[in-house]
Amino acid sequence: CFLTGAAKFVVVIAIFLLTFYVISQVFEIKMDANLGHIFGNLPVVFSKIVVYFLLKATKPPRYKCGISKACPEKHFAFKMSSGAANVVGPKICVEDNVLMSGVKNNVGRGINMALVNGKTGELLDTKFFDMWGGDVAPLIEFLKTIQDGTIVLMATYDDGATKLNEEARKLIAELGSTSITNLGFRDNWVFCGGKGIKTKSPFEQHIKNNKDTNKYEGWPEVVEMEGCIPQKQD
């Protein structure tokens, strides 16, 4: 049958109300003031019921982090976006938990990074490193401390490349990134990889800063990405 459970319920309610209404009219059953008011406005009541249940029945399901489809078992749902120019910070969500965002006030200019336990999906740490006015040394030191089996999510904000050197790019490439080698000034970039990964990560998006195609003056459009990260197995 093409009717959903909610639609069937609407039909049952409608038949019941209409049956009661017809019987009351045919046999001239006297209804008290309240029932008379309800059934006197039967079309209005019925239409509201129909609209409510049809909207509920047709409302698309919501998946973790607002991604477009559910992840299979033993996978972690994630969704992330880069910053918008130098105005709106990046956002990183894993398993319906927002790990970094402007609202949480834990993002900043440069490279924003969240570390997640590859077995449990638990947040381990969040950091951001200023690649315009800061120093690359703290980023390098932090990258070296990441343990095997850790999921690493990165997103740029404003400028994430100016202070990057060969060593920092190499360490990020070892996490599975391919775009880090040519990440440039004010490029927008999001990446999800892992420490100990044996292949290049499929989770990476990169938009170059180009004055002819930039959406914002001096910055490209926001880049977004979602997906399902395989849970680390023993």
Coordinates of N, CA and C in Angstrom, one line a residue:
C1 N 0.8 -1.2 0.0 CA 0.0 0.0 0.0 C 0.9 1.2 0.0
F2 N 0.5 2.3 -0.7 CA 1.3 3.5 -0.8 C 1.2 4.4 0.4
L3 N 0.2 4.1 1.2 CA 0.0 5.0 2.4 C 1.0 4.7 3.5
T4 N 1.5 5.8 4.1 CA 2.4 5.6 5.2 C 1.6 5.4 6.5
G5 N 2.2 5.0 7.6 CA 1.5 4.8 8.8 C 0.8 6.1 9.3
A6 N 1.4 7.2 9.1 CA 0.8 8.5 9.6 C -0.4 8.8 8.7
A7 N -0.3 8.5 7.4 CA -1.4 8.8 6.5 C -2.6 7.9 6.8
K8 N -2.3 6.7 7.1 CA -3.4 5.7 7.5 C -4.1 6.2 8.7
F9 N -3.3 6.8 9.7 CA -4.0 7.3 10.9 C -4.9 8.5 10.6
V10 N -4.4 9.3 9.6 CA -5.3 10.4 9.2 C -6.6 9.9 8.6
V11 N -6.5 8.9 7.8 CA -7.7 8.4 7.2 C -8.7 7.8 8.2
V12 N -8.1 7.1 9.2 CA -9.0 6.5 10.2 C -9.7 7.6 11.0
I13 N -8.9 8.6 11.4 CA -9.5 9.7 12.2 C -10.6 10.4 11.3
A14 N -10.3 10.6 10.1 CA -11.3 11.3 9.2 C -12.6 10.5 9.1
I15 N -12.4 9.2 8.9 CA -13.6 8.3 8.8 C -14.5 8.4 10.0
F16 N -13.8 8.3 11.2 CA -14.5 8.4 12.5 C -15.2 9.7 12.6
L17 N -14.6 10.8 12.4 CA -15.3 12.1 12.5 C -16.4 12.3 11.6
L18 N -16.2 11.9 10.3 CA -17.3 12.0 9.3 C -18.4 11.1 9.7
T19 N -18.2 9.9 10.1 CA -19.2 8.9 10.4 C -20.1 9.5 11.6
F20 N -19.4 10.0 12.6 CA -20.1 10.5 13.8 C -21.0 11.7 13.4
Y21 N -20.4 12.5 12.5 CA -21.1 13.7 12.0 C -22.3 13.4 11.2
V22 N -22.2 12.4 10.3 CA -23.4 12.0 9.5 C -24.5 11.4 10.4
I23 N -24.1 10.5 11.3 CA -25.1 9.9 12.2 C -25.8 11.0 13.0
S24 N -25.1 11.9 13.5 CA -25.7 13.0 14.3 C -26.7 13.8 13.5
Q25 N -26.4 14.0 12.2 CA -27.3 14.7 11.3 C -28.5 13.9 10.9
V26 N -28.3 12.6 10.6 CA -29.4 11.8 10.2 C -30.4 11.5 11.3
F27 N -29.9 11.2 12.5 CA -30.8 10.9 13.6 C -31.1 12.1 14.5
E28 N -30.6 13.3 14.1 CA -30.9 14.5 14.8 C -30.5 14.4 16.3
I29 N -29.3 13.8 16.5 CA -28.8 13.7 17.8 C -28.4 15.0 18.3
K30 N -28.9 15.4 19.5 CA -28.6 16.7 20.1 C -27.2 16.6 20.8
M31 N -26.4 17.5 20.4 CA -25.1 17.5 21.0 C -25.0 18.7 21.9
D32 N -24.2 18.6 22.9 CA -24.0 19.7 23.8 C -23.3 20.8 23.1
A33 N -23.2 22.0 23.8 CA -22.6 23.2 23.1 C -21.2 22.9 22.7
N34 N -20.4 22.2 23.5 CA -19.0 22.0 23.1 C -18.8 21.1 21.9
L35 N -19.6 20.0 21.9 CA -19.5 19.1 20.7 C -20.1 19.8 19.5
G36 N -21.2 20.5 19.7 CA -21.8 21.2 18.6 C -20.8 22.2 17.9
H37 N -20.0 22.8 18.8 CA -19.0 23.8 18.3 C -17.9 23.1 17.5
I38 N -17.5 21.9 18.1 CA -16.4 21.2 17.4 C -16.8 20.7 16.1
F39 N -18.0 20.0 16.0 CA -18.5 19.4 14.8 C -19.0 20.4 13.8
G40 N -19.5 21.6 14.4 CA -19.9 22.6 13.5 C -18.7 23.2 12.7
N41 N -17.5 23.0 13.3 CA -16.3 23.5 12.6 C -15.5 22.3 12.1
L42 N -16.2 21.2 11.8 CA -15.5 20.0 11.4 C -14.5 20.2 10.3
P43 N -14.8 20.9 9.2 CA -13.9 21.1 8.1 C -12.6 21.7 8.6
V44 N -12.6 22.7 9.5 CA -11.4 23.3 10.0 C -10.6 22.4 10.9
V45 N -11.3 21.7 11.8 CA -10.6 20.7 12.6 C -9.9 19.6 11.8
F46 N -10.7 19.1 10.8 CA -10.2 18.0 10.0 C -9.0 18.5 9.2
S47 N -9.1 19.7 8.6 CA -8.0 20.2 7.8 C -6.7 20.4 8.6
K48 N -6.8 20.8 9.9 CA -5.7 21.0 10.7 C -5.0 19.6 11.1
I49 N -5.9 18.6 11.3 CA -5.4 17.3 11.6 C -4.6 16.7 10.4
V50 N -5.2 16.9 9.2 CA -4.6 16.4 8.0 C -3.3 17.1 7.8
V51 N -3.2 18.4 7.9 CA -2.0 19.1 7.6 C -0.9 18.7 8.6
Y52 N -1.3 18.6 9.9 CA -0.3 18.2 10.9 C 0.3 16.8 10.6
F53 N -0.5 15.8 10.4 CA 0.0 14.5 10.2 C 0.7 14.3 8.8
L54 N 0.3 15.0 7.8 CA 0.9 14.9 6.5 C 2.3 15.6 6.6
L55 N 2.4 16.7 7.3 CA 3.7 17.3 7.4 C 4.7 16.4 8.2
K56 N 4.1 15.8 9.2 CA 4.9 14.9 10.1 C 5.4 13.7 9.3
A57 N 4.4 13.2 8.4 CA 4.8 12.0 7.6 C 5.8 12.3 6.5
T58 N 5.8 13.5 6.0 CA 6.6 13.8 4.9 C 7.9 14.5 5.3
K59 N 8.1 14.8 6.6 CA 9.3 15.5 7.1 C 10.5 14.6 6.9
P60 N 11.5 15.0 6.2 CA 12.7 14.1 6.0 C 13.4 13.8 7.3
P61 N 13.9 12.6 7.4 CA 14.6 12.2 8.6 C 15.9 13.1 8.8
R62 N 16.2 13.3 10.1 CA 17.4 14.1 10.4 C 18.5 13.1 10.8
Y63 N 19.7 13.2 10.2 CA 20.8 12.3 10.5 C 21.8 13.1 11.3
K64 N 22.7 12.4 12.0 CA 23.7 13.1 12.9 C 24.5 14.1 12.1
C65 N 24.7 15.3 12.8 CA 25.4 16.4 12.2 C 24.7 17.0 11.0
G66 N 23.5 16.6 10.7 CA 22.7 17.1 9.6 C 23.2 16.6 8.3
I67 N 23.9 15.5 8.2 CA 24.4 15.0 6.9 C 23.2 14.4 6.1
S68 N 23.5 14.2 4.9 CA 22.4 13.9 3.9 C 21.9 12.4 4.0
K69 N 22.7 11.5 4.6 CA 22.2 10.1 4.7 C 22.9 9.5 6.0
A70 N 22.3 8.5 6.5 CA 22.8 7.8 7.7 C 24.1 7.1 7.4
C71 N 24.9 7.0 8.4 CA 26.2 6.3 8.2 C 25.9 4.8 8.6
P72 N 26.7 3.9 8.0 CA 26.5 2.5 8.4 C 27.1 2.2 9.7
E73 N 26.9 1.0 10.3 CA 27.4 0.7 11.6 C 29.0 0.8 11.5
K74 N 29.5 1.1 12.7 CA 30.9 1.2 12.9 C 31.5 2.3 12.0
H75 N 30.8 3.4 11.9 CA 31.3 4.6 11.2 C 30.8 5.8 12.0
F76 N 31.6 6.8 12.0 CA 31.3 8.1 12.7 C 30.8 9.1 11.7
A77 N 29.7 9.7 11.9 CA 29.2 10.8 11.0 C 29.9 12.1 11.3
F78 N 30.3 12.8 10.3 CA 30.9 14.1 10.5 C 30.5 15.1 9.4
K79 N 30.5 16.4 9.8 CA 30.3 17.5 8.8 C 31.1 18.6 9.3
M80 N 31.7 19.3 8.3 CA 32.6 20.4 8.6 C 32.6 21.5 7.5
S81 N 32.9 22.7 7.9 CA 33.0 23.8 6.9 C 34.2 24.7 7.3
S82 N 34.8 25.3 6.3 CA 35.8 26.3 6.5 C 35.2 27.6 7.0
G83 N 36.1 28.5 7.3 CA 35.6 29.8 7.6 C 35.1 30.6 6.4
A84 N 34.3 31.6 6.7 CA 33.8 32.5 5.6 C 34.6 33.8 5.7
A85 N 35.5 34.0 4.7 CA 36.4 35.2 4.8 C 37.1 35.3 6.1
N86 N 37.1 36.5 6.7 CA 37.6 36.6 8.1 C 36.5 37.0 9.0
V87 N 35.3 36.6 8.7 CA 34.1 37.0 9.5 C 33.5 35.9 10.3
V88 N 33.2 34.8 9.6 CA 32.6 33.6 10.3 C 33.6 32.5 10.4
G89 N 33.7 31.9 11.6 CA 34.7 30.9 11.8 C 34.2 29.5 11.3
P90 N 35.1 28.6 11.2 CA 34.8 27.2 10.7 C 33.9 26.5 11.7
K91 N 33.4 25.3 11.3 CA 32.6 24.5 12.2 C 32.9 23.0 11.9
I92 N 33.1 22.3 13.0 CA 33.4 20.9 12.9 C 32.5 20.1 13.8
C93 N 31.8 19.1 13.2 CA 30.8 18.3 14.0 C 31.1 16.8 13.8
V94 N 31.1 16.1 14.8 CA 31.3 14.6 14.7 C 30.2 13.9 15.6
E95 N 29.5 13.0 15.1 CA 28.5 12.2 15.8 C 27.5 13.1 16.5
D96 N 27.1 14.2 15.8 CA 26.1 15.1 16.4 C 26.6 16.0 17.5
N97 N 27.9 16.0 17.7 CA 28.5 16.9 18.7 C 29.4 18.0 17.9
V98 N 29.0 19.2 18.1 CA 29.8 20.3 17.5 C 31.0 20.5 18.4
L99 N 32.2 20.2 17.7 CA 33.5 20.2 18.4 C 34.1 21.6 18.4
M100 N 33.9 22.3 17.3 CA 34.5 23.6 17.1 C 33.6 24.5 16.3
S101 N 33.4 25.7 16.7 CA 32.6 26.7 16.0 C 32.8 28.1 16.6
G102 N 32.3 29.1 15.9 CA 32.3 30.4 16.4 C 31.4 30.6 17.7
V103 N 30.3 29.8 17.7 CA 29.4 29.9 18.9 C 30.1 29.3 20.1
K104 N 30.9 28.3 19.9 CA 31.6 27.7 21.1 C 32.9 28.5 21.4
N105 N 33.2 29.5 20.6 CA 34.3 30.4 20.8 C 35.6 29.7 21.0
N106 N 35.8 28.6 20.2 CA 37.1 27.9 20.2 C 37.8 27.8 18.9
V107 N 37.5 28.7 18.0 CA 38.1 28.7 16.7 C 38.9 30.0 16.5
G108 N 39.8 30.0 15.6 CA 40.6 31.2 15.4 C 41.3 31.3 14.0
R109 N 41.9 32.4 13.7 CA 42.6 32.5 12.4 C 43.6 31.5 12.2
G110 N 43.7 30.9 11.0 CA 44.7 29.9 10.7 C 44.1 28.5 10.5
I111 N 44.8 27.5 11.0 CA 44.4 26.1 10.9 C 43.7 25.7 12.2
N112 N 42.4 25.3 12.1 CA 41.7 24.8 13.3 C 41.7 23.3 13.2
M113 N 41.9 22.7 14.4 CA 42.1 21.2 14.4 C 41.4 20.6 15.6
A114 N 40.7 19.5 15.3 CA 40.0 18.7 16.3 C 40.6 17.3 16.2
L115 N 40.9 16.7 17.4 CA 41.4 15.3 17.5 C 40.3 14.5 18.1
V116 N 40.0 13.3 17.5 CA 39.0 12.4 18.0 C 39.5 11.0 18.1
N117 N 39.1 10.3 19.1 CA 39.5 8.9 19.3 C 38.9 8.1 18.2
G118 N 39.8 7.4 17.5 CA 39.3 6.6 16.4 C 38.5 5.4 16.7
K119 N 38.5 4.9 18.0 CA 37.7 3.8 18.4 C 36.4 4.2 19.0
T120 N 36.4 5.3 19.8 CA 35.1 5.6 20.5 C 34.4 6.9 19.9
G121 N 35.1 7.7 19.1 CA 34.5 8.9 18.6 C 34.6 10.0 19.6
E122 N 35.3 9.8 20.7 CA 35.3 10.8 21.8 C 36.3 11.9 21.4
L123 N 35.9 13.2 21.7 CA 36.8 14.3 21.5 C 38.0 14.2 22.4
L124 N 39.2 14.4 21.8 CA 40.5 14.4 22.6 C 41.0 15.8 22.8
D125 N 40.9 16.6 21.8 CA 41.5 18.0 21.9 C 41.1 18.9 20.8
T126 N 41.1 20.2 21.0 CA 40.9 21.1 19.9 C 42.0 22.2 20.0
K127 N 42.5 22.7 18.9 CA 43.5 23.7 18.8 C 43.3 24.5 17.6
F128 N 43.8 25.8 17.6 CA 43.9 26.5 16.3 C 45.3 27.2 16.3
F129 N 45.8 27.3 15.1 CA 47.2 27.8 15.0 C 47.2 29.0 14.0
D130 N 47.6 30.1 14.4 CA 47.6 31.3 13.5 C 48.7 31.2 12.5
M131 N 48.4 31.1 11.2 CA 49.4 30.9 10.2 C 49.6 32.2 9.4
W132 N 49.1 33.3 10.0 CA 49.4 34.6 9.4 C 50.3 35.4 10.3
G133 N 49.9 35.6 11.6 CA 50.7 36.4 12.5 C 51.4 35.6 13.5
G134 N 51.2 34.3 13.5 CA 51.8 33.4 14.5 C 53.1 32.7 14.0
D135 N 53.4 31.6 14.7 CA 54.6 30.8 14.4 C 54.2 29.4 14.1
V136 N 54.9 28.8 13.2 CA 54.6 27.4 12.8 C 55.1 26.4 13.8
A137 N 56.0 26.8 14.6 CA 56.6 25.8 15.6 C 55.6 25.1 16.5
P138 N 54.6 25.8 17.1 CA 53.6 25.2 17.9 C 52.8 24.2 17.1
L139 N 52.5 24.5 15.9 CA 51.7 23.5 15.0 C 52.5 22.3 14.8
I140 N 53.8 22.4 14.5 CA 54.7 21.2 14.3 C 54.8 20.4 15.5
E141 N 55.0 21.0 16.7 CA 55.1 20.3 17.9 C 53.8 19.5 18.2
F142 N 52.7 20.2 18.0 CA 51.4 19.5 18.2 C 51.1 18.3 17.3
L143 N 51.5 18.5 16.0 CA 51.3 17.4 15.1 C 52.1 16.2 15.5
K144 N 53.3 16.4 16.0 CA 54.2 15.3 16.4 C 53.6 14.5 17.6
T145 N 52.8 15.1 18.4 CA 52.3 14.5 19.6 C 51.0 13.6 19.3
I146 N 50.4 13.7 18.1 CA 49.2 13.0 17.8 C 49.5 11.5 17.8
Q147 N 48.7 10.7 18.5 CA 48.9 9.3 18.7 C 48.2 8.5 17.5
D148 N 48.8 7.3 17.2 CA 48.2 6.5 16.2 C 46.8 6.1 16.5
G149 N 45.9 6.1 15.5 CA 44.5 5.7 15.7 C 43.7 7.0 15.9
T150 N 44.3 8.2 15.9 CA 43.5 9.4 16.2 C 43.0 9.9 14.9
I151 N 41.7 10.3 14.9 CA 41.1 11.0 13.7 C 41.4 12.5 13.8
V152 N 41.9 13.1 12.7 CA 42.3 14.5 12.7 C 41.4 15.2 11.7
L153 N 40.7 16.3 12.2 CA 39.9 17.1 11.3 C 40.5 18.5 11.3
M154 N 40.7 19.1 10.2 CA 41.2 20.4 10.0 C 40.4 21.3 9.1
A155 N 40.3 22.6 9.5 CA 39.6 23.6 8.7 C 40.3 24.9 8.8
T156 N 40.4 25.6 7.6 CA 41.1 26.9 7.6 C 40.1 28.0 7.9
Y157 N 40.6 29.1 8.4 CA 39.9 30.4 8.6 C 40.7 31.6 8.3
D158 N 40.3 32.5 7.5 CA 41.0 33.6 7.0 C 42.2 33.2 6.2
D159 N 43.4 32.9 6.8 CA 44.5 32.4 6.1 C 45.2 31.3 6.9
G160 N 45.3 30.2 6.2 CA 45.9 29.0 6.9 C 47.2 28.5 6.4
A161 N 47.8 29.3 5.5 CA 49.0 28.8 4.8 C 50.3 29.6 4.9
T162 N 50.2 30.9 5.1 CA 51.4 31.8 5.0 C 52.6 31.3 5.8
K163 N 52.4 30.9 7.0 CA 53.5 30.4 7.8 C 53.9 28.9 7.7
L164 N 53.1 28.2 6.9 CA 53.4 26.8 6.8 C 54.8 26.6 6.1
N165 N 55.5 25.7 6.7 CA 56.8 25.3 6.0 C 56.8 23.9 5.5
E166 N 57.9 23.4 5.0 CA 58.0 22.1 4.4 C 57.7 21.0 5.5
E167 N 58.3 21.2 6.7 CA 58.1 20.2 7.7 C 56.6 20.1 8.1
A168 N 55.9 21.2 8.3 CA 54.5 21.2 8.7 C 53.7 20.5 7.6
R169 N 54.0 20.9 6.4 CA 53.2 20.3 5.3 C 53.4 18.8 5.2
K170 N 54.6 18.3 5.4 CA 55.0 16.9 5.4 C 54.2 16.1 6.5
L171 N 54.2 16.7 7.7 CA 53.5 16.1 8.8 C 52.0 15.9 8.5
I172 N 51.4 17.0 7.9 CA 50.0 16.9 7.6 C 49.7 16.0 6.4
A173 N 50.6 15.9 5.5 CA 50.5 15.0 4.4 C 50.5 13.5 4.9
E174 N 51.3 13.3 5.9 CA 51.3 11.9 6.5 C 50.0 11.5 7.2
L175 N 49.2 12.5 7.4 CA 47.8 12.2 8.0 C 46.8 11.8 6.9
G176 N 47.3 11.9 5.6 CA 46.5 11.5 4.5 C 46.1 12.6 3.5
S177 N 46.6 13.9 3.8 CA 46.2 15.0 2.9 C 47.1 15.0 1.6
T178 N 46.4 15.4 0.5 CA 47.1 15.6 -0.7 C 47.1 17.1 -1.1
S179 N 46.2 17.9 -0.6 CA 46.1 19.3 -1.0 C 47.0 20.2 -0.2
I180 N 47.6 19.6 1.0 CA 48.4 20.5 1.8 C 49.6 21.0 1.1
T181 N 50.1 20.2 0.2 CA 51.4 20.6 -0.5 C 51.2 21.9 -1.3
N182 N 50.0 22.2 -1.8 CA 49.8 23.4 -2.6 C 48.8 24.3 -1.9
L183 N 48.5 24.2 -0.6 CA 47.6 25.1 0.1 C 48.3 26.5 0.1
G184 N 47.6 27.5 -0.4 CA 48.1 28.8 -0.5 C 47.4 29.9 0.3
F185 N 47.9 31.1 0.2 CA 47.4 32.3 1.0 C 45.9 32.4 0.8
R186 N 45.2 32.4 1.9 CA 43.7 32.5 1.9 C 42.9 31.5 1.2
D187 N 43.5 30.4 0.8 CA 42.7 29.3 0.3 C 41.8 28.7 1.4
N188 N 40.7 28.2 1.0 CA 39.8 27.5 1.9 C 40.0 26.0 1.8
W189 N 40.1 25.4 2.9 CA 40.4 24.0 2.9 C 39.8 23.3 4.2
V190 N 39.3 22.1 3.9 CA 38.8 21.2 5.0 C 39.4 19.8 4.8
F191 N 39.7 19.1 5.8 CA 40.4 17.8 5.7 C 40.1 17.0 6.9
C192 N 39.9 15.7 6.6 CA 39.7 14.7 7.7 C 40.6 13.5 7.4
G193 N 41.6 13.3 8.2 CA 42.5 12.1 8.0 C 42.8 11.4 9.4
G194 N 43.9 10.8 9.5 CA 44.2 10.1 10.7 C 45.6 9.7 10.9
K195 N 46.1 9.7 12.1 CA 47.5 9.3 12.4 C 47.6 7.8 12.2
G196 N 48.6 7.4 11.3 CA 48.8 6.0 11.0 C 48.0 5.5 9.8
I197 N 47.4 6.5 9.1 CA 46.6 6.1 7.9 C 47.6 5.6 6.8
K198 N 47.2 4.5 6.1 CA 48.1 3.9 5.2 C 47.9 4.4 3.7
T199 N 46.7 5.1 3.5 CA 46.4 5.6 2.2 C 46.1 7.1 2.3
K200 N 45.9 7.7 1.1 CA 45.5 9.1 1.1 C 44.0 9.1 1.5
S201 N 43.6 10.2 2.3 CA 42.3 10.3 2.8 C 41.3 10.7 1.6
P202 N 40.1 10.2 1.6 CA 39.1 10.6 0.6 C 38.4 11.8 1.1
F203 N 38.6 12.3 2.3 CA 37.9 13.4 2.9 C 38.7 14.7 2.8
E204 N 38.6 15.4 1.7 CA 39.4 16.6 1.6 C 38.7 17.5 0.5
Q205 N 38.6 18.8 0.8 CA 38.1 19.8 -0.1 C 39.0 21.0 -0.1
H206 N 39.3 21.6 -1.2 CA 40.2 22.7 -1.3 C 39.7 23.7 -2.4
I207 N 39.6 24.9 -2.1 CA 39.3 26.0 -3.1 C 40.3 27.0 -3.0
K208 N 40.9 27.3 -4.2 CA 42.0 28.3 -4.3 C 41.5 29.7 -4.2
N209 N 42.3 30.6 -3.6 CA 42.0 32.0 -3.6 C 42.4 32.6 -4.9
N210 N 41.3 33.1 -5.6 CA 41.5 33.6 -7.0 C 40.6 34.8 -7.1
K211 N 41.2 36.0 -7.4 CA 40.5 37.2 -7.4 C 39.4 37.2 -8.5
D212 N 39.5 36.4 -9.5 CA 38.5 36.3 -10.6 C 37.3 35.5 -10.2
T213 N 37.5 34.6 -9.3 CA 36.4 33.7 -8.9 C 35.9 33.8 -7.4
N214 N 36.6 34.5 -6.6 CA 36.3 34.6 -5.2 C 34.9 35.1 -5.0
K215 N 34.2 34.5 -4.0 CA 32.9 34.9 -3.7 C 32.9 36.1 -2.8
Y216 N 33.8 36.2 -1.9 CA 34.0 37.3 -1.0 C 35.2 38.1 -1.5
E217 N 35.3 39.4 -1.2 CA 36.4 40.2 -1.7 C 37.7 39.7 -1.0
G218 N 38.6 39.1 -1.7 CA 39.8 38.6 -1.1 C 39.8 37.2 -0.6
W219 N 38.6 36.6 -0.6 CA 38.5 35.2 -0.1 C 37.6 34.4 -1.0
P220 N 37.9 33.1 -1.2 CA 37.0 32.2 -1.9 C 35.7 31.8 -1.1
E221 N 34.8 31.1 -1.7 CA 33.6 30.7 -1.0 C 33.9 29.7 0.1
V222 N 33.0 29.5 1.0 CA 33.1 28.5 2.1 C 33.1 27.1 1.4
V223 N 34.0 26.3 1.9 CA 34.0 24.9 1.5 C 33.4 24.0 2.6
E224 N 32.5 23.1 2.2 CA 31.9 22.2 3.2 C 32.1 20.7 2.8
M225 N 32.1 19.9 3.8 CA 32.3 18.5 3.5 C 31.6 17.6 4.6
E226 N 31.0 16.5 4.2 CA 30.4 15.6 5.2 C 30.8 14.1 4.8
G227 N 30.6 13.2 5.7 CA 30.9 11.8 5.3 C 30.8 10.9 6.6
C228 N 31.3 9.7 6.4 CA 31.3 8.7 7.4 C 32.7 8.1 7.6
I229 N 33.2 8.3 8.8 CA 34.6 7.9 9.1 C 34.6 6.5 9.6
P230 N 35.3 5.5 9.0 CA 35.3 4.2 9.6 C 35.9 4.1 11.0
Q231 N 35.3 3.4 11.8 CA 35.8 3.3 13.2 C 37.0 2.4 13.2
K232 N 38.0 2.8 14.0 CA 39.2 2.0 14.1 C 39.0 0.7 14.7
Q233 N 39.4 -0.4 14.1 CA 39.3 -1.7 14.6 C 40.6 -2.2 15.2
D234 N 40.6 -3.0 16.2 CA 41.8 -3.6 16.8 C 42.4 -4.6 15.8

